[in-house]
Amino acid sequence: MKSDRFLNGILVGILLLVILSLVVYFTRQQALDYGEESSPAGVVRNYVVALLKGDYARAYGYLKEGDFKPDETQFRQAFLTRQLDLRGVSLELGKALIEGEVATVEVFLIRNANNPFGNSFTENWQATLRRDKDGRWKLENMPYPYWNWDWYNPTVPAPEPVIPVPAGQD
């Protein structure tokens, strides 16, 4: 009889721990909500939130106008086809530095390990923003995988083929 009470006590304790862990899990989750857009850090945050929510039209609206800007379909397809894959990457924002019409925001990318025994690691990058003619901050550059390498970069033309000329035939 005593062992049954002991076993029941253990089971009740385990059940309480499970309930407590579920309560903590659901109450500590942060909702992805958009914030203010008047600061460079706010624009970077909202861009990432829009990507995580799959709101590609809103995310595209944070890109600056300019030569070699992708069209909205190319932008969307880069994420839908997983050319830019946000799985396994977290982002934390650091300090913002504003110098006139250009701003940089520290971006810490936290890359998760691909296996249960691997370690995650952090990379330090920067996002670059520029004020548009209406005074709003627009993204000019972000680290991969939030930005594709060919956005705003001109395509490099293929080199002209060189045809060797045999010696003595000038």
Short mmCIF file of C-alpha atoms in Angstrom, two decimals, residues 40 96-105 127-131 137-138 140:
data_model
loop_
_atom_site.label_atom_id
_atom_site.label_comp_id
_atom_site.label_asym_id
_atom_site.label_seq_id
_atom_site.Cartn_x
_atom_site.Cartn_y
_atom_site.Cartn_z
CA PRO A 40 16.05 51.99 -39.34
CA ALA A 96 21.74 51.53 -35.36
CA LEU A 97 24.06 54.21 -36.68
CA ILE A 98 22.56 57.04 -38.72
CA GLU A 99 24.84 59.25 -40.82
CA GLY A 100 22.75 61.69 -42.84
CA GLU A 101 20.63 59.80 -45.33
CA VAL A 102 22.31 56.42 -44.72
CA ALA A 103 21.87 54.11 -41.74
CA THR A 104 23.43 50.83 -40.70
CA VAL A 105 21.90 48.41 -38.23
CA ALA A 127 21.85 45.97 -42.74
CA THR A 128 22.12 49.16 -44.78
CA LEU A 129 19.22 51.54 -45.24
CA ARG A 130 18.76 54.80 -47.12
CA ARG A 131 16.10 57.50 -46.82
CA TRP A 137 13.90 54.34 -44.45
CA LYS A 138 14.28 51.69 -47.18
CA GLU A 140 19.55 48.75 -49.46
#
